């Protein structure tokens, strides 16, 4: 698609890249009213927000109409297949092909979005004015210009440029990883329709489950990363390190071997959490029932901001609306519990991990005991979920218990088979 931007020849300068003459850099000052309102945001890894501190500050600067906007604002950086200035008609012409995500705004999305929003408000207000009123009322932002930096032929450098240009508000590692396609194998394994609907892979997107949560869950059950009885508390404590392992192109900890069961693992994580209160209420050996709603680790979270969202379970049945749970089960309680299920995994004939037994049926049978282990550790930690999530002993105990119950079940089944 071609975009035509009116500006003066005095306000356009073109530079050649000294190390690669196929790349050109065009700087232009453009009146905000001449900025196309439909520039694509595809190459920008960070979606612009309308809330927070940044948009109001940009809008405030724009509304002063003091002619300094281009001096005070960093401007907008655009990746273009081609850029040329027609000196005869005073137009900067940008060629930005649709569809492949390489062309459009790389940096400055908040600036662009704010300009578009403010000018749309002004246009709507002017629709209500009479002809005479319009004649006597100048455009509100006529003295404001925005700095455009157009980068031509930088397709192979987009990821590095995006990372560098977004450093002033640090670009989260997982957003950049998604931008580079590092999660593609995982999203495809989970199922693109469900993944695109549920998993948030870029900052400011609206999907309910951040990719970093998915990384932590898969890390916790990865038997290569945490073999045998090695405690998996790093899956809870150091999510960034686990992210680094998962996106490493050499896959040193064999995350891709979890592809076949990745969606199962996410569903199991939600199944454990939505069933947590029910399992805790089952009487223990002494006949005592647990009352999860009375526990500090649950009451403290219930009324916090985002509490209801954390008690919403998306993976139980993706063909139906999300399930609303009765309690908020913090990651500090759930990650240690689910980590023990990695002992129920083994490599199949295709080299990928598969279940030795149905994990959902296993939790149905032993879930009350597993939840008691977690809550006992929580009691010792003063009712603080983070203390459980960082405690290597609770990870070790849960892993050992799951292994023991599985082996005992196998022994019993073998005995029944022999007796028959």
PDB file of C-alpha atoms in Angstrom, residues 5-275:
ATOM      1  CA  UNK A   5       2.384  12.571   3.096  1.00  0.00           C
ATOM      2  CA  UNK A   6       2.432  16.275   2.286  1.00  0.00           C
ATOM      3  CA  UNK A   7       5.447  18.178   3.543  1.00  0.00           C
ATOM      4  CA  UNK A   8       7.992  20.729   2.400  1.00  0.00           C
ATOM      5  CA  UNK A   9      11.285  19.931   0.692  1.00  0.00           C
ATOM      6  CA  UNK A  10      12.916  22.013   3.439  1.00  0.00           C
ATOM      7  CA  UNK A  11      11.676  19.464   5.958  1.00  0.00           C
ATOM      8  CA  UNK A  12      12.992  16.279   4.298  1.00  0.00           C
ATOM      9  CA  UNK A  13      16.529  14.918   4.357  1.00  0.00           C
ATOM     10  CA  UNK A  14      17.856  11.590   3.040  1.00  0.00           C
ATOM     11  CA  UNK A  15      20.952   9.758   4.275  1.00  0.00           C
ATOM     12  CA  UNK A  16      22.699   6.656   2.988  1.00  0.00           C
ATOM     13  CA  UNK A  17      23.743   4.009   5.450  1.00  0.00           C
ATOM     14  CA  UNK A  18      27.574   4.147   5.474  1.00  0.00           C
ATOM     15  CA  UNK A  19      27.908   0.360   5.873  1.00  0.00           C
ATOM     16  CA  UNK A  20      25.148  -0.792   3.531  1.00  0.00           C
ATOM     17  CA  UNK A  21      24.115   1.467   0.673  1.00  0.00           C
ATOM     18  CA  UNK A  22      20.945  -0.517   0.034  1.00  0.00           C
ATOM     19  CA  UNK A  23      19.597   0.980   3.267  1.00  0.00           C
ATOM     20  CA  UNK A  24      18.403   4.588   3.238  1.00  0.00           C
ATOM     21  CA  UNK A  25      17.297   6.731   6.171  1.00  0.00           C
ATOM     22  CA  UNK A  26      14.854   9.568   5.551  1.00  0.00           C
ATOM     23  CA  UNK A  27      14.115  12.191   8.184  1.00  0.00           C
ATOM     24  CA  UNK A  28      11.021  14.333   7.736  1.00  0.00           C
ATOM     25  CA  UNK A  29       9.053  16.871   9.748  1.00  0.00           C
ATOM     26  CA  UNK A  30       5.352  16.519   9.009  1.00  0.00           C
ATOM     27  CA  UNK A  31       2.430  18.582  10.225  1.00  0.00           C
ATOM     28  CA  UNK A  32       0.276  16.328  12.391  1.00  0.00           C
ATOM     29  CA  UNK A  33      -2.738  16.929  10.133  1.00  0.00           C
ATOM     30  CA  UNK A  34      -0.791  15.445   7.200  1.00  0.00           C
ATOM     31  CA  UNK A  35       0.112  12.247   9.039  1.00  0.00           C
ATOM     32  CA  UNK A  36      -1.808   9.253   7.571  1.00  0.00           C
ATOM     33  CA  UNK A  37      -4.247   7.955  10.169  1.00  0.00           C
ATOM     34  CA  UNK A  38      -3.998   4.327   9.037  1.00  0.00           C
ATOM     35  CA  UNK A  39      -0.286   3.535   9.219  1.00  0.00           C
ATOM     36  CA  UNK A  40       0.192  -0.153  10.158  1.00  0.00           C
ATOM     37  CA  UNK A  41       1.643  -1.042  13.549  1.00  0.00           C
ATOM     38  CA  UNK A  42       2.724  -4.534  12.472  1.00  0.00           C
ATOM     39  CA  UNK A  43       6.493  -4.236  13.115  1.00  0.00           C
ATOM     40  CA  UNK A  44       6.050  -2.596  16.550  1.00  0.00           C
ATOM     41  CA  UNK A  45       6.401  -5.380  19.164  1.00  0.00           C
ATOM     42  CA  UNK A  46       4.650  -3.242  21.791  1.00  0.00           C
ATOM     43  CA  UNK A  47       0.968  -2.461  21.246  1.00  0.00           C
ATOM     44  CA  UNK A  48       0.160   1.165  22.164  1.00  0.00           C
ATOM     45  CA  UNK A  49      -1.766   1.725  25.392  1.00  0.00           C
ATOM     46  CA  UNK A  50      -4.373   4.398  26.099  1.00  0.00           C
ATOM     47  CA  UNK A  51      -3.804   4.200  29.854  1.00  0.00           C
ATOM     48  CA  UNK A  52      -0.766   4.828  32.026  1.00  0.00           C
ATOM     49  CA  UNK A  53       1.536   7.842  32.222  1.00  0.00           C
ATOM     50  CA  UNK A  54       2.839   8.019  28.659  1.00  0.00           C
ATOM     51  CA  UNK A  55      -0.280   8.787  26.508  1.00  0.00           C
ATOM     52  CA  UNK A  56      -1.498  11.706  28.688  1.00  0.00           C
ATOM     53  CA  UNK A  57       1.960  13.301  28.589  1.00  0.00           C
ATOM     54  CA  UNK A  58       2.099  13.016  24.802  1.00  0.00           C
ATOM     55  CA  UNK A  59      -1.406  14.459  24.518  1.00  0.00           C
ATOM     56  CA  UNK A  60      -0.584  17.330  26.863  1.00  0.00           C
ATOM     57  CA  UNK A  61       2.462  18.249  24.781  1.00  0.00           C
ATOM     58  CA  UNK A  62       0.421  18.072  21.571  1.00  0.00           C
ATOM     59  CA  UNK A  63      -2.415  20.223  22.919  1.00  0.00           C
ATOM     60  CA  UNK A  64      -0.156  23.139  23.801  1.00  0.00           C
ATOM     61  CA  UNK A  65       0.144  23.898  20.045  1.00  0.00           C
ATOM     62  CA  UNK A  66       3.417  25.645  20.870  1.00  0.00           C
ATOM     63  CA  UNK A  67       5.257  24.382  17.782  1.00  0.00           C
ATOM     64  CA  UNK A  68       7.652  22.342  19.936  1.00  0.00           C
ATOM     65  CA  UNK A  69       6.069  18.912  19.682  1.00  0.00           C
ATOM     66  CA  UNK A  70       8.693  17.616  17.229  1.00  0.00           C
ATOM     67  CA  UNK A  71      11.438  18.827  19.571  1.00  0.00           C
ATOM     68  CA  UNK A  72      10.001  17.309  22.732  1.00  0.00           C
ATOM     69  CA  UNK A  73       8.776  14.018  21.275  1.00  0.00           C
ATOM     70  CA  UNK A  74      11.060  11.287  19.923  1.00  0.00           C
ATOM     71  CA  UNK A  75       8.787  10.842  16.918  1.00  0.00           C
ATOM     72  CA  UNK A  76       7.805   7.828  14.852  1.00  0.00           C
ATOM     73  CA  UNK A  77      10.115   5.284  13.212  1.00  0.00           C
ATOM     74  CA  UNK A  78       8.772   3.492  10.135  1.00  0.00           C
ATOM     75  CA  UNK A  79      10.042   0.501   8.171  1.00  0.00           C
ATOM     76  CA  UNK A  80       9.341   0.964   4.435  1.00  0.00           C
ATOM     77  CA  UNK A  81       9.998  -1.139   1.390  1.00  0.00           C
ATOM     78  CA  UNK A  82      10.461   2.100  -0.532  1.00  0.00           C
ATOM     79  CA  UNK A  83      10.418   5.820   0.288  1.00  0.00           C
ATOM     80  CA  UNK A  84      10.685   8.718  -2.146  1.00  0.00           C
ATOM     81  CA  UNK A  85      10.034  12.440  -2.081  1.00  0.00           C
ATOM     82  CA  UNK A  86       8.254  14.072  -5.006  1.00  0.00           C
ATOM     83  CA  UNK A  87       9.664  17.587  -5.010  1.00  0.00           C
ATOM     84  CA  UNK A  88       7.177  18.855  -7.606  1.00  0.00           C
ATOM     85  CA  UNK A  89       4.099  18.231  -5.495  1.00  0.00           C
ATOM     86  CA  UNK A  90       5.730  18.215  -2.055  1.00  0.00           C
ATOM     87  CA  UNK A  91       4.811  14.651  -1.115  1.00  0.00           C
ATOM     88  CA  UNK A  92       6.707  11.956   0.705  1.00  0.00           C
ATOM     89  CA  UNK A  93       5.526   8.624  -0.742  1.00  0.00           C
ATOM     90  CA  UNK A  94       5.931   5.467   1.340  1.00  0.00           C
ATOM     91  CA  UNK A  95       5.426   1.935   0.027  1.00  0.00           C
ATOM     92  CA  UNK A  96       4.359  -0.362   2.871  1.00  0.00           C
ATOM     93  CA  UNK A  97       3.202  -3.764   1.559  1.00  0.00           C
ATOM     94  CA  UNK A  98       0.419  -5.397   3.562  1.00  0.00           C
ATOM     95  CA  UNK A  99       0.417  -8.708   5.319  1.00  0.00           C
ATOM     96  CA  UNK A 100       3.942  -9.784   6.239  1.00  0.00           C
ATOM     97  CA  UNK A 101       4.493  -7.654   9.353  1.00  0.00           C
ATOM     98  CA  UNK A 102       7.723  -6.073   8.113  1.00  0.00           C
ATOM     99  CA  UNK A 103       6.428  -2.638   7.156  1.00  0.00           C
ATOM    100  CA  UNK A 104       4.931   0.140   9.222  1.00  0.00           C
ATOM    101  CA  UNK A 105       5.668   1.661  12.619  1.00  0.00           C
ATOM    102  CA  UNK A 106       8.627   0.100  14.458  1.00  0.00           C
ATOM    103  CA  UNK A 107       8.756   2.594  17.318  1.00  0.00           C
ATOM    104  CA  UNK A 108       6.569   5.518  18.336  1.00  0.00           C
ATOM    105  CA  UNK A 109       3.260   3.674  18.399  1.00  0.00           C
ATOM    106  CA  UNK A 110       2.118   5.606  21.475  1.00  0.00           C
ATOM    107  CA  UNK A 111       2.863   8.903  19.720  1.00  0.00           C
ATOM    108  CA  UNK A 112       1.007   7.807  16.584  1.00  0.00           C
ATOM    109  CA  UNK A 113      -1.984   6.448  18.497  1.00  0.00           C
ATOM    110  CA  UNK A 114      -2.250   9.626  20.599  1.00  0.00           C
ATOM    111  CA  UNK A 115      -2.133  11.914  17.546  1.00  0.00           C
ATOM    112  CA  UNK A 116      -4.801   9.848  15.788  1.00  0.00           C
ATOM    113  CA  UNK A 117      -7.047   9.815  18.863  1.00  0.00           C
ATOM    114  CA  UNK A 118      -6.724  13.545  19.565  1.00  0.00           C
ATOM    115  CA  UNK A 119      -7.297  14.574  15.940  1.00  0.00           C
ATOM    116  CA  UNK A 120     -10.331  12.272  15.731  1.00  0.00           C
ATOM    117  CA  UNK A 121     -11.826  14.021  18.765  1.00  0.00           C
ATOM    118  CA  UNK A 122     -11.217  17.409  17.173  1.00  0.00           C
ATOM    119  CA  UNK A 123     -12.749  16.299  13.856  1.00  0.00           C
ATOM    120  CA  UNK A 124     -15.850  15.024  15.651  1.00  0.00           C
ATOM    121  CA  UNK A 125     -16.224  18.303  17.530  1.00  0.00           C
ATOM    122  CA  UNK A 126     -15.871  20.316  14.333  1.00  0.00           C
ATOM    123  CA  UNK A 127     -18.676  18.315  12.712  1.00  0.00           C
ATOM    124  CA  UNK A 128     -21.055  20.055  15.105  1.00  0.00           C
ATOM    125  CA  UNK A 129     -19.996  23.566  14.071  1.00  0.00           C
ATOM    126  CA  UNK A 130     -21.678  25.740  11.465  1.00  0.00           C
ATOM    127  CA  UNK A 131     -19.864  26.913   8.329  1.00  0.00           C
ATOM    128  CA  UNK A 132     -19.360  30.388   9.807  1.00  0.00           C
ATOM    129  CA  UNK A 133     -18.010  28.952  13.043  1.00  0.00           C
ATOM    130  CA  UNK A 134     -15.551  26.766  11.127  1.00  0.00           C
ATOM    131  CA  UNK A 135     -14.362  29.776   9.112  1.00  0.00           C
ATOM    132  CA  UNK A 136     -13.575  31.688  12.281  1.00  0.00           C
ATOM    133  CA  UNK A 137     -12.017  28.766  14.175  1.00  0.00           C
ATOM    134  CA  UNK A 138      -8.488  27.676  13.115  1.00  0.00           C
ATOM    135  CA  UNK A 139      -7.342  24.099  13.435  1.00  0.00           C
ATOM    136  CA  UNK A 140      -6.387  23.441  17.026  1.00  0.00           C
ATOM    137  CA  UNK A 141      -2.949  21.873  16.373  1.00  0.00           C
ATOM    138  CA  UNK A 142      -1.873  23.693  13.219  1.00  0.00           C
ATOM    139  CA  UNK A 143       1.602  24.531  14.589  1.00  0.00           C
ATOM    140  CA  UNK A 144       2.473  21.006  15.702  1.00  0.00           C
ATOM    141  CA  UNK A 145       4.824  18.806  13.682  1.00  0.00           C
ATOM    142  CA  UNK A 146       5.971  15.233  14.238  1.00  0.00           C
ATOM    143  CA  UNK A 147       9.383  13.828  13.365  1.00  0.00           C
ATOM    144  CA  UNK A 148       9.300  10.788  11.054  1.00  0.00           C
ATOM    145  CA  UNK A 149      12.316   8.561  10.595  1.00  0.00           C
ATOM    146  CA  UNK A 150      11.770   6.222   7.638  1.00  0.00           C
ATOM    147  CA  UNK A 151      14.097   3.234   7.309  1.00  0.00           C
ATOM    148  CA  UNK A 152      14.148   1.747   3.808  1.00  0.00           C
ATOM    149  CA  UNK A 153      15.214  -1.870   3.201  1.00  0.00           C
ATOM    150  CA  UNK A 154      15.839  -2.863   6.833  1.00  0.00           C
ATOM    151  CA  UNK A 155      13.749  -6.052   6.813  1.00  0.00           C
ATOM    152  CA  UNK A 156      16.616  -8.308   7.944  1.00  0.00           C
ATOM    153  CA  UNK A 157      17.423  -6.015  10.890  1.00  0.00           C
ATOM    154  CA  UNK A 158      13.909  -5.485  12.270  1.00  0.00           C
ATOM    155  CA  UNK A 159      14.245  -7.499  15.494  1.00  0.00           C
ATOM    156  CA  UNK A 160      17.472  -5.746  16.522  1.00  0.00           C
ATOM    157  CA  UNK A 161      16.036  -2.327  15.631  1.00  0.00           C
ATOM    158  CA  UNK A 162      12.817  -2.996  17.536  1.00  0.00           C
ATOM    159  CA  UNK A 163      14.743  -4.074  20.627  1.00  0.00           C
ATOM    160  CA  UNK A 164      17.063  -1.060  20.530  1.00  0.00           C
ATOM    161  CA  UNK A 165      14.371   1.526  19.755  1.00  0.00           C
ATOM    162  CA  UNK A 166      12.181   0.344  22.620  1.00  0.00           C
ATOM    163  CA  UNK A 167      14.889   0.487  25.280  1.00  0.00           C
ATOM    164  CA  UNK A 168      13.549   3.665  26.950  1.00  0.00           C
ATOM    165  CA  UNK A 169      10.652   1.606  28.323  1.00  0.00           C
ATOM    166  CA  UNK A 170      12.382  -1.748  28.436  1.00  0.00           C
ATOM    167  CA  UNK A 171      10.883  -4.228  26.024  1.00  0.00           C
ATOM    168  CA  UNK A 172      10.032  -7.390  27.913  1.00  0.00           C
ATOM    169  CA  UNK A 173      12.091 -10.398  26.862  1.00  0.00           C
ATOM    170  CA  UNK A 174       9.045 -12.499  26.046  1.00  0.00           C
ATOM    171  CA  UNK A 175       7.615  -9.785  23.757  1.00  0.00           C
ATOM    172  CA  UNK A 176      10.859  -9.680  21.789  1.00  0.00           C
ATOM    173  CA  UNK A 177      11.007 -13.487  21.737  1.00  0.00           C
ATOM    174  CA  UNK A 178       7.550 -13.589  20.185  1.00  0.00           C
ATOM    175  CA  UNK A 179       8.579 -10.918  17.697  1.00  0.00           C
ATOM    176  CA  UNK A 180      11.413 -13.177  16.577  1.00  0.00           C
ATOM    177  CA  UNK A 181       9.084 -16.179  16.253  1.00  0.00           C
ATOM    178  CA  UNK A 182      10.663 -18.094  19.157  1.00  0.00           C
ATOM    179  CA  UNK A 183       7.262 -19.244  20.441  1.00  0.00           C
ATOM    180  CA  UNK A 184       5.870 -20.403  17.099  1.00  0.00           C
ATOM    181  CA  UNK A 185       6.543 -24.102  17.736  1.00  0.00           C
ATOM    182  CA  UNK A 186       4.840 -23.907  21.139  1.00  0.00           C
ATOM    183  CA  UNK A 187       1.795 -21.956  19.965  1.00  0.00           C
ATOM    184  CA  UNK A 188       1.387 -24.396  17.082  1.00  0.00           C
ATOM    185  CA  UNK A 189       1.694 -27.357  19.456  1.00  0.00           C
ATOM    186  CA  UNK A 190      -0.965 -25.949  21.781  1.00  0.00           C
ATOM    187  CA  UNK A 191      -3.185 -25.110  18.812  1.00  0.00           C
ATOM    188  CA  UNK A 192      -3.128 -21.720  17.149  1.00  0.00           C
ATOM    189  CA  UNK A 193      -6.840 -21.009  17.573  1.00  0.00           C
ATOM    190  CA  UNK A 194      -6.723 -21.550  21.336  1.00  0.00           C
ATOM    191  CA  UNK A 195      -3.283 -20.019  21.766  1.00  0.00           C
ATOM    192  CA  UNK A 196      -4.201 -16.835  19.892  1.00  0.00           C
ATOM    193  CA  UNK A 197      -7.382 -16.528  21.949  1.00  0.00           C
ATOM    194  CA  UNK A 198      -5.875 -17.170  25.381  1.00  0.00           C
ATOM    195  CA  UNK A 199      -2.119 -16.494  25.483  1.00  0.00           C
ATOM    196  CA  UNK A 200      -0.715 -12.963  25.632  1.00  0.00           C
ATOM    197  CA  UNK A 201       2.574 -12.929  23.748  1.00  0.00           C
ATOM    198  CA  UNK A 202       3.088  -9.157  23.360  1.00  0.00           C
ATOM    199  CA  UNK A 203       2.923  -6.289  25.811  1.00  0.00           C
ATOM    200  CA  UNK A 204      -0.390  -4.462  25.973  1.00  0.00           C
ATOM    201  CA  UNK A 205      -2.261  -7.256  24.190  1.00  0.00           C
ATOM    202  CA  UNK A 206      -5.488  -8.301  25.897  1.00  0.00           C
ATOM    203  CA  UNK A 207      -5.332 -12.100  26.062  1.00  0.00           C
ATOM    204  CA  UNK A 208      -5.794 -13.277  29.679  1.00  0.00           C
ATOM    205  CA  UNK A 209      -2.829 -15.637  30.157  1.00  0.00           C
ATOM    206  CA  UNK A 210       0.703 -14.229  29.771  1.00  0.00           C
ATOM    207  CA  UNK A 211       3.154 -16.434  27.890  1.00  0.00           C
ATOM    208  CA  UNK A 212       5.504 -16.273  30.873  1.00  0.00           C
ATOM    209  CA  UNK A 213       2.945 -18.228  32.942  1.00  0.00           C
ATOM    210  CA  UNK A 214       2.934 -20.904  30.239  1.00  0.00           C
ATOM    211  CA  UNK A 215       6.745 -20.965  30.274  1.00  0.00           C
ATOM    212  CA  UNK A 216       6.800 -21.449  34.063  1.00  0.00           C
ATOM    213  CA  UNK A 217       4.229 -24.277  33.942  1.00  0.00           C
ATOM    214  CA  UNK A 218       6.041 -26.160  31.182  1.00  0.00           C
ATOM    215  CA  UNK A 219       9.365 -25.573  32.909  1.00  0.00           C
ATOM    216  CA  UNK A 220       8.043 -27.075  36.140  1.00  0.00           C
ATOM    217  CA  UNK A 221       7.085 -30.366  34.443  1.00  0.00           C
ATOM    218  CA  UNK A 222      10.143 -30.606  32.187  1.00  0.00           C
ATOM    219  CA  UNK A 223      11.956 -33.824  33.261  1.00  0.00           C
ATOM    220  CA  UNK A 224      15.088 -32.876  31.325  1.00  0.00           C
ATOM    221  CA  UNK A 225      15.405 -29.517  33.082  1.00  0.00           C
ATOM    222  CA  UNK A 226      14.548 -31.024  36.484  1.00  0.00           C
ATOM    223  CA  UNK A 227      15.520 -34.723  36.369  1.00  0.00           C
ATOM    224  CA  UNK A 228      14.754 -37.287  39.047  1.00  0.00           C
ATOM    225  CA  UNK A 229      14.271 -35.640  42.444  1.00  0.00           C
ATOM    226  CA  UNK A 230      15.897 -32.304  41.551  1.00  0.00           C
ATOM    227  CA  UNK A 231      13.613 -29.599  43.047  1.00  0.00           C
ATOM    228  CA  UNK A 232      11.947 -27.433  40.394  1.00  0.00           C
ATOM    229  CA  UNK A 233      11.685 -24.227  42.406  1.00  0.00           C
ATOM    230  CA  UNK A 234      13.527 -22.290  39.688  1.00  0.00           C
ATOM    231  CA  UNK A 235      10.389 -22.626  37.538  1.00  0.00           C
ATOM    232  CA  UNK A 236       8.699 -20.390  40.115  1.00  0.00           C
ATOM    233  CA  UNK A 237      11.631 -18.220  41.224  1.00  0.00           C
ATOM    234  CA  UNK A 238      13.461 -17.413  38.000  1.00  0.00           C
ATOM    235  CA  UNK A 239      10.925 -17.304  35.184  1.00  0.00           C
ATOM    236  CA  UNK A 240      13.298 -15.258  33.029  1.00  0.00           C
ATOM    237  CA  UNK A 241      15.931 -17.985  33.165  1.00  0.00           C
ATOM    238  CA  UNK A 242      13.353 -20.625  32.183  1.00  0.00           C
ATOM    239  CA  UNK A 243      12.261 -18.386  29.303  1.00  0.00           C
ATOM    240  CA  UNK A 244      15.871 -18.258  28.114  1.00  0.00           C
ATOM    241  CA  UNK A 245      16.059 -22.055  28.083  1.00  0.00           C
ATOM    242  CA  UNK A 246      12.766 -22.424  26.202  1.00  0.00           C
ATOM    243  CA  UNK A 247      13.653 -19.986  23.420  1.00  0.00           C
ATOM    244  CA  UNK A 248      17.255 -21.187  23.012  1.00  0.00           C
ATOM    245  CA  UNK A 249      17.429 -22.389  19.402  1.00  0.00           C
ATOM    246  CA  UNK A 250      19.607 -25.331  20.487  1.00  0.00           C
ATOM    247  CA  UNK A 251      16.857 -26.415  22.941  1.00  0.00           C
ATOM    248  CA  UNK A 252      19.366 -27.701  25.540  1.00  0.00           C
ATOM    249  CA  UNK A 253      16.611 -28.829  27.925  1.00  0.00           C
ATOM    250  CA  UNK A 254      14.393 -30.466  25.292  1.00  0.00           C
ATOM    251  CA  UNK A 255      11.314 -28.265  25.725  1.00  0.00           C
ATOM    252  CA  UNK A 256      10.169 -29.221  22.244  1.00  0.00           C
ATOM    253  CA  UNK A 257       9.780 -32.807  23.420  1.00  0.00           C
ATOM    254  CA  UNK A 258       6.815 -31.498  25.450  1.00  0.00           C
ATOM    255  CA  UNK A 259       4.993 -30.456  22.273  1.00  0.00           C
ATOM    256  CA  UNK A 260       2.494 -33.345  22.204  1.00  0.00           C
ATOM    257  CA  UNK A 261       1.429 -32.914  25.821  1.00  0.00           C
ATOM    258  CA  UNK A 262       1.798 -29.123  26.154  1.00  0.00           C
ATOM    259  CA  UNK A 263      -1.949 -28.469  26.081  1.00  0.00           C
ATOM    260  CA  UNK A 264      -2.537 -31.344  28.518  1.00  0.00           C
ATOM    261  CA  UNK A 265      -0.112 -29.729  30.939  1.00  0.00           C
ATOM    262  CA  UNK A 266      -1.905 -26.380  30.794  1.00  0.00           C
ATOM    263  CA  UNK A 267      -5.272 -28.085  31.270  1.00  0.00           C
ATOM    264  CA  UNK A 268      -3.888 -30.080  34.210  1.00  0.00           C
ATOM    265  CA  UNK A 269      -2.587 -26.887  35.818  1.00  0.00           C
ATOM    266  CA  UNK A 270      -6.078 -25.375  35.678  1.00  0.00           C
ATOM    267  CA  UNK A 271      -7.673 -28.666  36.769  1.00  0.00           C
ATOM    268  CA  UNK A 272      -5.460 -28.747  39.862  1.00  0.00           C
ATOM    269  CA  UNK A 273      -6.314 -25.164  40.769  1.00  0.00           C
ATOM    270  CA  UNK A 274     -10.060 -25.348  40.193  1.00  0.00           C
ATOM    271  CA  UNK A 275     -10.190 -28.582  42.254  1.00  0.00           C
TER     272      UNK A 275
END
